[in-house]
Short mmCIF file of C-alpha atoms and ligand atoms in Angstrom, two decimals:
data_model
loop_
_atom_site.label_atom_id
_atom_site.label_comp_id
_atom_site.label_asym_id
_atom_site.label_seq_id
_atom_site.Cartn_x
_atom_site.Cartn_y
_atom_site.Cartn_z
CA MET V 758 71.74 77.66 49.91
CA LYS V 759 72.62 74.76 52.01
CA LEU V 760 71.27 76.28 55.61
CA THR V 761 67.56 76.34 56.11
CA ARG V 762 64.88 77.30 58.85
CA LYS V 763 66.42 73.72 60.40
CA ASP V 764 69.50 75.26 61.52
CA PHE V 765 67.63 77.80 63.33
CA PRO V 766 65.69 78.19 66.69
CA GLU V 767 62.02 77.03 66.11
CA ASP V 768 60.72 80.41 66.84
CA PHE V 769 63.32 82.15 64.96
CA ILE V 770 61.87 84.93 62.82
CA PHE V 771 63.33 85.34 58.99
CA GLY V 772 61.92 88.84 57.54
CA THR V 773 63.00 91.10 55.12
CA ALA V 774 63.37 95.00 55.35
CA THR V 775 62.90 98.13 53.34
CA SER V 776 62.62 101.81 54.12
CA SER V 777 59.70 104.52 53.08
CA TYR V 778 61.93 106.95 50.92
CA GLN V 779 63.92 104.00 49.16
CA ILE V 780 60.93 102.73 47.80
CA GLU V 781 57.47 104.19 48.27
CA GLY V 782 57.95 107.19 45.69
CA HIS V 783 57.45 110.23 47.71
CA ALA V 784 56.22 112.34 44.95
CA PHE V 785 52.73 110.02 45.61
CA GLY V 786 50.03 110.66 48.60
CA GLY V 787 50.16 114.34 49.37
CA ALA V 788 53.80 113.81 51.31
CA GLY V 789 55.77 116.96 52.08
CA ARG V 790 59.05 117.53 50.97
CA THR V 791 62.10 116.17 52.94
CA HIS V 792 65.67 117.02 53.25
CA TRP V 793 66.22 114.16 51.19
CA ASP V 794 64.73 115.98 47.99
CA ASP V 795 67.13 119.18 49.09
CA TYR V 796 70.07 117.35 49.04
CA ALA V 797 69.84 115.31 45.92
CA ALA V 798 68.64 118.73 44.17
CA THR V 799 72.08 120.18 45.04
CA PRO V 800 74.54 119.23 42.23
CA GLY V 801 77.39 116.85 43.23
CA ASN V 802 75.32 114.77 45.97
CA VAL V 803 73.64 112.13 44.61
CA SER V 804 74.95 109.98 41.25
CA ARG V 805 72.77 111.32 38.38
CA ALA V 806 70.86 113.71 40.91
CA GLU V 807 68.40 110.73 41.47
CA ASP V 808 65.51 111.06 44.24
CA GLY V 809 63.09 109.10 45.80
CA GLY V 810 60.11 110.90 43.82
CA ARG V 811 58.87 107.58 41.89
CA ALA V 812 61.54 104.96 43.30
CA CYS V 813 59.59 101.57 43.23
CA ASP V 814 56.14 103.50 43.45
CA HIS V 815 55.59 100.99 45.95
CA TYR V 816 53.16 103.33 47.22
CA HIS V 817 50.62 101.73 44.52
CA ARG V 818 52.16 98.33 44.39
CA TYR V 819 52.50 97.60 47.70
CA PRO V 820 50.04 94.52 47.52
CA GLU V 821 52.24 92.77 44.68
CA ASP V 822 55.44 93.61 46.92
CA LEU V 823 53.82 92.03 50.07
CA ASP V 824 52.72 89.09 48.01
CA LEU V 825 56.07 88.41 47.03
CA VAL V 826 57.33 88.46 50.81
CA ALA V 827 54.45 86.06 52.07
CA ALA V 828 55.64 83.76 49.15
CA ALA V 829 59.52 83.52 50.00
CA GLY V 830 57.78 82.47 53.18
CA PHE V 831 59.20 85.40 55.20
CA ASP V 832 57.52 85.56 58.80
CA ALA V 833 57.68 89.60 59.22
CA TYR V 834 58.32 92.40 57.08
CA ARG V 835 60.43 95.50 58.50
CA PHE V 836 58.98 98.71 56.68
CA SER V 837 59.28 102.47 58.31
CA ILE V 838 56.98 105.20 58.17
CA SER V 839 57.84 108.32 56.64
CA TRP V 840 57.60 111.73 58.93
CA ALA V 841 56.78 113.80 55.88
CA ARG V 842 54.16 111.48 54.45
CA VAL V 843 52.34 111.77 57.78
CA LEU V 844 53.01 115.38 58.58
CA PRO V 845 53.97 117.12 55.40
CA ASP V 846 55.61 120.20 57.72
CA GLY V 847 56.99 117.48 60.31
CA ARG V 848 54.26 119.46 62.85
CA GLY V 849 50.90 120.57 62.53
CA ALA V 850 48.60 119.56 60.08
CA VAL V 851 48.25 115.69 59.23
CA ASN V 852 48.12 114.41 56.05
CA ALA V 853 45.12 111.97 56.32
CA GLU V 854 46.12 109.95 52.86
CA GLY V 855 49.43 109.06 54.39
CA LEU V 856 48.34 107.89 57.72
CA ASP V 857 45.54 106.06 55.80
CA PHE V 858 48.30 104.08 53.36
CA TYR V 859 50.38 102.77 56.56
CA ASP V 860 46.89 101.70 57.74
CA ARG V 861 46.15 99.72 54.81
CA LEU V 862 49.68 98.61 54.70
CA THR V 863 49.65 97.02 58.00
CA ASP V 864 46.57 95.24 57.48
CA ALA V 865 47.92 93.79 54.41
CA MET V 866 50.65 92.69 55.77
CA LEU V 867 48.57 91.26 58.73
CA GLU V 868 46.14 89.49 55.87
CA ARG V 869 49.41 87.55 54.76
CA GLY V 870 50.58 86.17 57.87
CA LEU V 871 53.42 88.92 58.03
CA ALA V 872 54.51 90.50 61.66
CA PRO V 873 54.52 94.42 60.88
CA TYR V 874 58.26 95.50 62.28
CA ALA V 875 58.00 99.03 62.12
CA THR V 876 60.78 102.08 61.93
CA LEU V 877 59.78 105.57 62.59
CA TYR V 878 62.46 107.38 61.29
CA HIS V 879 64.51 106.08 58.13
CA TRP V 880 66.37 109.47 57.02
CA GLU V 881 63.40 111.37 55.54
CA LEU V 882 63.43 114.52 57.49
CA PRO V 883 60.62 117.12 56.63
CA SER V 884 62.24 120.08 55.17
CA ALA V 885 60.29 122.53 57.34
CA LEU V 886 62.18 121.02 60.29
CA ALA V 887 65.47 121.13 58.12
CA ASP V 888 65.04 124.71 58.20
CA LEU V 889 65.03 124.97 61.69
CA GLY V 890 68.10 123.19 62.51
CA GLY V 891 66.70 119.75 61.99
CA TRP V 892 68.92 117.05 63.94
CA ARG V 893 71.01 120.09 65.59
CA ASN V 894 67.82 121.83 67.29
CA GLY V 895 66.99 120.07 70.81
CA ASP V 896 63.47 120.63 70.24
CA ILE V 897 63.57 117.90 67.58
CA GLY V 898 63.10 115.41 70.52
CA ASP V 899 59.73 117.00 71.17
CA TRP V 900 58.63 117.10 67.67
CA PHE V 901 59.54 113.49 67.02
CA ALA V 902 57.69 112.84 70.02
CA ASP V 903 54.35 114.08 68.81
CA TYR V 904 54.84 112.75 65.21
CA THR V 905 55.40 109.54 67.31
CA GLU V 906 51.96 109.89 69.23
CA ILE V 907 49.89 110.42 65.74
CA VAL V 908 51.70 107.54 64.16
CA MET V 909 51.20 105.13 66.89
CA THR V 910 47.47 106.22 68.02
CA ARG V 911 46.49 105.14 65.05
CA LEU V 912 49.06 101.83 64.04
CA GLY V 913 50.06 100.63 67.82
CA ASP V 914 47.61 98.23 68.26
CA ARG V 915 49.26 96.28 65.17
CA MET V 916 52.88 96.48 65.49
CA ALA V 917 54.93 93.33 66.46
CA THR V 918 57.70 95.40 67.30
CA VAL V 919 58.50 99.45 66.67
CA ALA V 920 62.14 101.06 66.66
CA PRO V 921 62.23 104.70 66.42
CA ILE V 922 65.05 105.60 64.85
CA ASN V 923 67.03 103.74 61.94
CA GLU V 924 70.90 103.70 62.34
CA PRO V 925 71.57 106.71 64.53
CA TRP V 926 74.94 106.98 63.39
CA CYS V 927 73.91 107.64 59.64
CA VAL V 928 71.81 110.03 60.99
CA ALA V 929 74.33 111.92 63.12
CA TRP V 930 78.11 111.25 61.70
CA LEU V 931 77.80 110.58 58.25
CA SER V 932 74.99 112.94 57.64
CA HIS V 933 76.74 116.01 59.77
CA PHE V 934 80.13 115.24 60.05
CA MET V 935 81.48 113.72 57.02
CA GLY V 936 78.46 115.21 55.16
CA LEU V 937 77.64 112.20 52.72
CA GLN V 938 73.84 112.32 53.19
CA ALA V 939 71.24 114.73 53.86
CA PRO V 940 71.45 117.24 55.20
CA GLY V 941 75.19 116.88 54.29
CA ILE V 942 76.88 119.04 56.55
CA ARG V 943 80.80 118.57 57.73
CA ASP V 944 80.81 120.51 61.17
CA ILE V 945 82.35 118.70 64.58
CA ARG V 946 79.57 120.95 66.30
CA ALA V 947 76.86 120.08 64.51
CA ALA V 948 77.73 116.32 64.59
CA ALA V 949 78.12 116.39 68.26
CA ARG V 950 74.68 118.20 68.65
CA ALA V 951 73.06 115.55 66.25
CA MET V 952 74.86 112.49 67.81
CA HIS V 953 73.08 113.31 71.16
CA HIS V 954 69.66 114.62 69.76
CA VAL V 955 69.15 111.31 67.77
CA LEU V 956 69.11 109.38 70.98
CA LEU V 957 67.17 112.07 72.75
CA ALA V 958 64.52 111.75 69.86
CA HIS V 959 64.64 107.86 70.63
CA GLY V 960 64.09 108.10 74.26
CA ARG V 961 61.28 110.56 73.94
CA ALA V 962 59.37 108.43 71.21
CA THR V 963 60.23 105.46 73.45
CA GLN V 964 58.73 107.06 76.30
CA VAL V 965 55.62 108.11 74.22
CA MET V 966 54.77 104.70 73.19
CA ARG V 967 54.86 103.24 76.56
CA GLY V 968 52.39 105.71 77.58
CA LEU V 969 50.25 104.31 74.79
CA GLY V 970 50.73 100.91 76.88
CA MET V 971 52.86 99.73 73.85
CA GLY V 972 55.37 96.90 73.89
CA GLY V 973 57.67 95.15 71.30
CA LEU V 974 60.37 98.59 71.55
CA GLY V 975 63.48 98.38 70.34
CA GLY V 976 66.27 100.17 68.77
CA VAL V 977 68.29 99.68 65.31
CA PHE V 978 71.96 100.24 65.30
CA ASN V 979 74.30 100.03 62.22
CA LEU V 980 77.20 98.50 63.23
CA GLU V 981 80.50 98.20 61.90
CA TRP V 982 83.96 96.21 62.90
CA SER V 983 86.93 98.37 63.32
CA ASN V 984 90.11 96.34 62.63
CA PRO V 985 93.43 98.48 63.12
CA ALA V 986 94.92 98.56 59.50
CA ASP V 987 98.51 98.04 61.13
CA ASP V 988 100.18 97.00 64.50
CA SER V 989 101.10 100.28 65.69
CA GLU V 990 99.91 101.76 68.94
CA ALA V 991 98.65 104.73 67.23
CA SER V 992 96.34 102.52 64.72
CA ARG V 993 95.04 100.31 67.87
CA LEU V 994 93.97 103.63 69.50
CA ALA V 995 92.64 105.13 66.34
CA ALA V 996 90.33 101.84 65.70
CA ALA V 997 89.24 102.40 69.12
CA ARG V 998 88.06 106.18 68.48
CA TYR V 999 86.39 104.46 65.14
CA ASP V 1000 84.81 101.93 67.25
CA GLY V 1001 83.71 104.42 69.74
CA ILE V 1002 82.03 107.02 67.27
CA TYR V 1003 80.47 104.17 65.36
CA ASN V 1004 79.54 101.52 67.59
CA ARG V 1005 79.92 102.16 71.59
CA TRP V 1006 78.48 105.59 71.63
CA PHE V 1007 74.84 104.56 70.84
CA MET V 1008 75.07 101.45 72.43
CA GLY V 1009 76.47 102.74 75.82
CA GLY V 1010 74.07 105.60 75.54
CA VAL V 1011 71.17 103.43 75.47
CA PHE V 1012 72.00 100.24 77.24
CA LYS V 1013 74.47 102.08 80.12
CA GLY V 1014 73.28 105.94 80.08
CA GLU V 1015 76.81 106.77 79.11
CA TYR V 1016 78.63 107.79 76.43
CA PRO V 1017 82.31 106.48 76.04
CA ALA V 1018 85.07 108.57 77.27
CA ILE V 1019 87.27 108.35 74.24
CA VAL V 1020 84.22 109.52 72.07
CA LEU V 1021 83.64 112.46 74.69
CA GLU V 1022 87.40 113.46 74.77
CA GLY V 1023 86.52 114.77 71.09
CA LEU V 1024 83.00 115.90 71.36
CA GLU V 1025 82.03 116.71 74.93
CA PRO V 1026 82.85 120.45 74.29
CA HIS V 1027 80.69 120.76 71.56
CA LEU V 1028 77.45 119.12 72.96
CA PRO V 1029 74.24 120.91 74.39
CA SER V 1030 75.08 121.99 77.69
CA GLY V 1031 72.81 120.06 80.59
CA TRP V 1032 73.23 116.69 78.12
CA GLN V 1033 73.85 114.54 81.16
CA ASP V 1034 70.11 115.27 82.37
CA ASP V 1035 69.31 113.59 79.15
CA MET V 1036 70.95 110.13 79.53
CA ALA V 1037 67.96 108.40 81.95
CA LEU V 1038 65.78 109.48 79.41
CA ILE V 1039 67.96 107.79 76.66
CA SER V 1040 68.76 104.53 78.47
CA GLN V 1041 65.22 103.79 79.55
CA PRO V 1042 64.55 99.96 79.31
CA LEU V 1043 63.78 98.44 75.75
CA ASP V 1044 62.26 95.13 74.92
CA TRP V 1045 65.29 94.20 71.86
CA CYS V 1046 67.75 95.42 70.09
CA GLY V 1047 68.20 95.63 66.33
CA ILE V 1048 71.80 95.20 64.58
CA ASN V 1049 72.06 96.46 60.84
CA TYR V 1050 75.64 94.66 59.52
CA TYR V 1051 77.39 95.08 56.14
CA THR V 1052 81.17 95.37 56.61
CA ARG V 1053 84.24 96.04 58.57
CA LYS V 1054 86.79 99.02 58.04
CA ASN V 1055 90.64 99.32 58.48
CA ILE V 1056 91.50 102.24 60.47
CA ALA V 1057 94.97 103.66 60.75
CA ALA V 1058 95.97 106.68 62.55
CA ASP V 1059 96.44 110.25 60.83
CA PRO V 1060 98.06 112.31 63.37
CA ARG V 1061 97.91 115.39 60.87
CA ALA V 1062 94.53 115.32 60.80
CA PRO V 1063 92.15 116.91 63.76
CA TRP V 1064 90.35 114.65 65.98
CA PRO V 1065 89.74 112.04 65.59
CA SER V 1066 92.58 112.03 63.60
CA LEU V 1067 92.11 108.71 61.55
CA THR V 1068 91.66 107.50 58.15
CA ASP V 1069 90.24 104.11 56.66
CA VAL V 1070 92.84 102.12 54.05
CA PRO V 1071 91.13 99.72 51.76
CA GLY V 1072 91.41 96.08 52.80
CA VAL V 1073 92.10 92.76 51.26
CA LEU V 1074 88.90 90.98 51.49
CA PRO V 1075 86.60 90.32 48.77
CA LYS V 1076 84.10 93.48 48.24
CA THR V 1077 80.77 94.17 47.27
CA TYR V 1078 79.75 96.83 44.45
CA MET V 1079 79.56 99.32 47.22
CA ASP V 1080 83.38 98.55 47.66
CA TRP V 1081 82.74 97.05 51.03
CA GLU V 1082 84.76 94.21 52.43
CA ILE V 1083 82.69 91.15 52.96
CA TYR V 1084 83.60 89.83 56.69
CA PRO V 1085 80.67 87.71 57.92
CA GLU V 1086 82.90 87.15 61.16
CA GLY V 1087 81.91 90.90 62.14
CA LEU V 1088 78.37 89.81 62.62
CA HIS V 1089 79.19 86.73 64.91
CA ASP V 1090 81.65 89.15 66.68
CA PHE V 1091 79.12 91.72 67.40
CA LEU V 1092 76.07 89.49 68.66
CA ILE V 1093 78.15 88.29 70.95
CA ARG V 1094 80.29 91.36 72.14
CA THR V 1095 76.20 92.99 72.19
CA ALA V 1096 74.90 90.44 74.12
CA ARG V 1097 78.11 90.38 76.69
CA GLU V 1098 78.74 94.08 77.02
CA TYR V 1099 75.33 95.48 76.81
CA THR V 1100 72.03 93.67 76.39
CA GLY V 1101 72.74 90.55 78.32
CA ASP V 1102 69.64 88.86 77.78
CA LEU V 1103 67.70 91.11 75.71
CA PRO V 1104 66.30 89.57 72.33
CA LEU V 1105 68.53 90.57 69.37
CA TYR V 1106 67.42 90.93 65.95
CA VAL V 1107 69.50 91.32 62.84
CA THR V 1108 67.73 93.76 61.53
CA GLU V 1109 69.65 94.49 58.00
CA ASN V 1110 72.29 92.34 56.21
CA GLY V 1111 72.90 92.29 52.72
CA MET V 1112 75.02 93.11 49.23
CA ALA V 1113 74.84 95.50 46.82
CA ALA V 1114 75.50 94.17 43.26
CA HIS V 1115 75.49 94.81 39.49
CA ASP V 1116 72.62 92.61 38.71
CA ASP V 1117 71.26 92.14 35.32
CA ILE V 1118 68.38 90.40 33.66
CA MET V 1119 69.43 87.92 31.27
CA ALA V 1120 66.74 85.80 29.08
CA GLY V 1121 64.08 87.21 31.88
CA GLU V 1122 66.45 85.67 34.64
CA CYS V 1123 68.33 87.58 37.19
CA ARG V 1124 71.35 85.34 38.94
CA ASP V 1125 72.87 86.64 41.60
CA PRO V 1126 75.06 83.48 43.20
CA HIS V 1127 77.21 85.90 45.07
CA ARG V 1128 74.23 87.13 47.16
CA ILE V 1129 73.21 83.73 47.81
CA ASP V 1130 76.90 83.12 49.18
CA TYR V 1131 76.68 86.36 50.98
CA TYR V 1132 73.55 85.25 52.80
CA GLU V 1133 74.77 82.05 53.36
CA LYS V 1134 77.94 83.11 55.32
CA HIS V 1135 76.30 85.34 57.03
CA LEU V 1136 73.41 83.18 58.24
CA SER V 1137 76.13 80.76 59.39
CA GLU V 1138 77.63 83.36 61.33
CA VAL V 1139 74.42 84.17 63.17
CA ALA V 1140 73.88 80.46 63.89
CA ARG V 1141 77.36 80.39 65.18
CA ALA V 1142 76.69 83.33 67.42
CA ILE V 1143 73.30 81.28 68.91
CA ALA V 1144 75.27 78.18 69.28
CA GLY V 1145 77.81 80.42 71.36
CA GLY V 1146 74.68 81.86 73.51
CA ALA V 1147 73.89 85.12 71.99
CA PRO V 1148 69.72 85.42 72.28
CA VAL V 1149 69.20 86.18 68.47
CA LYS V 1150 65.67 86.01 67.55
CA GLY V 1151 65.41 86.86 64.01
CA TYR V 1152 67.38 87.76 60.83
CA PHE V 1153 66.40 90.71 58.15
CA ALA V 1154 67.61 90.50 54.68
CA TRP V 1155 68.26 93.96 53.46
CA SER V 1156 66.44 94.28 51.16
CA LEU V 1157 63.32 92.79 49.25
CA LEU V 1158 63.64 95.24 46.35
CA ASP V 1159 66.06 96.83 44.47
CA ASN V 1160 65.68 100.52 45.62
CA TYR V 1161 67.09 104.13 46.13
CA GLU V 1162 70.44 103.43 47.56
CA TRP V 1163 70.67 107.03 48.86
CA SER V 1164 73.79 108.91 47.44
CA PHE V 1165 74.16 106.17 45.01
CA GLY V 1166 70.79 106.20 43.42
CA TYR V 1167 69.38 103.61 41.77
CA ASP V 1168 72.74 101.90 40.49
CA LYS V 1169 73.53 99.74 43.46
CA ARG V 1170 71.19 96.98 43.56
CA PHE V 1171 70.46 95.18 47.03
CA GLY V 1172 67.36 93.21 46.54
CA LEU V 1173 66.04 89.81 46.55
CA VAL V 1174 63.65 91.11 43.64
CA HIS V 1175 65.14 92.78 40.61
CA VAL V 1176 63.00 96.29 39.73
CA ASP V 1177 63.47 97.36 36.21
CA PHE V 1178 63.27 101.40 37.05
CA ASP V 1179 62.07 102.11 33.42
CA THR V 1180 58.64 99.69 33.55
CA LEU V 1181 58.99 99.20 37.38
CA ALA V 1182 58.36 95.32 36.52
CA ARG V 1183 59.59 93.00 39.40
CA THR V 1184 61.82 89.88 38.93
CA PRO V 1185 62.71 87.86 41.67
CA LYS V 1186 66.24 86.86 41.47
CA GLY V 1187 68.07 83.79 42.27
CA SER V 1188 68.81 84.74 46.02
CA TYR V 1189 65.06 85.07 46.42
CA HIS V 1190 64.22 81.46 45.08
CA ALA V 1191 67.27 80.36 47.57
CA MET V 1192 65.60 82.05 50.34
CA LYS V 1193 62.15 80.56 49.41
CA ALA V 1194 63.65 77.24 49.21
CA ALA V 1195 65.25 77.40 52.73
CA LEU V 1196 62.09 78.65 54.28
CA THR V 1197 59.25 76.54 53.02
CA GLU V 1198 59.11 73.36 52.00
CA ALA V 1199 57.38 74.35 48.67
CA GLY V 1200 60.33 76.18 47.47
CA ARG V 1201 62.45 73.00 47.45
C1 GCO W 2017 70.92 101.15 56.28
C2 GCO W 2017 70.20 101.87 55.24
C3 GCO W 2017 69.69 101.09 53.72
C4 GCO W 2017 70.72 101.06 53.17
C5 GCO W 2017 71.63 99.94 53.50
C6 GCO W 2017 72.87 99.79 52.28
O1 GCO W 2017 69.33 101.01 57.01
O2 GCO W 2017 71.99 100.76 56.08
O3 GCO W 2017 68.98 102.11 56.33
O4 GCO W 2017 68.81 102.56 54.15
O5 GCO W 2017 70.22 101.08 52.26
O6 GCO W 2017 72.07 100.08 54.27
O7 GCO W 2017 73.62 100.59 52.31
#
């Protein structure tokens, strides 16, 4: 990698990110069942019906994993806390072993000089709450607030930053309209409710943490560039609807207290009554904004389909193993647009960015020049956004380890570190060594 730390401001934070269900091994330590266990147990949802029962066994191997993070020269580690590990039924009895685990994990980060960047929900809803309607039930704001209070009463004094919810679009739209993640629902009314309740829960958790006297509170949004697939006015409008649903709904709700009209057009009839009364809570001030960025979509109008009457068509750019187009400019454009239109001077972090590949070990080594190139191109766009005035304060590579890529199972490898899912051996890839060289003198 040609870029190094020196190409970024002195206080710029480099980190790497993971999430609980994707790496910990949810069968260990008394965690409760989650809707991902149920989704994976239903034929046809997940490749090879794989689940997160063992995953990378980070639950037992976290010291070794954090050693790898520290040795690469990262400043911070973005991790998540599993609701069902702390509260197996989502409410009521606490699993002391679960809270103890996150306590040990936090201290292990601090001992290695890594700043803990926590997320409270990265998709593993306790099944007992899914039984009550999960994200469709407006009570989830209070359930999530209670869980937040339990976790942060214990850990809050040691967190550098906290985001309540990872990628609200995935929690709501991908999972309740497209049906491609747990709970796998395809229903516009369920989707509309989830779209609102996920932000209500964000607001309630933020309120609770402020009440505990905490700072460093933000939100993490996955943004996807919406590119009209052709020059027609119909496709331009379809792309604007896609941008509205994917990006502007959440940015507008959280940073302006309003939802975009182009989305309300389709969703308002299905929102819970009195939704307007929640907007002040949803848009209370934050300390930073996180952007997860991977790709763009090419959107065309599909006038025969009901609202939002659009479809995505394959693009011409080189693609990752997820079949996602590689479009680094989108990261620059989102950083600039977010600061200009939504967040002003608020610190921005790239909280996830990375690519999947089919990485093999050969002669004891895992070479992934494609991934080094991906990181280099995206980091260049971050540097360009900073030069253009966007207040970007940090960048987190997704992901530390090959892990459970949700409905794709263990086949899509995103890690800087290769994981052999039979032996669980960790092998740092070429991209890990390149990062280390960019971040430390020792790695050069
Ligand atoms: C995300 C997801 C991660 C995925 C990654 C690659 O936050 O987008 O949270 O869990 O693994 O995005 O798809």
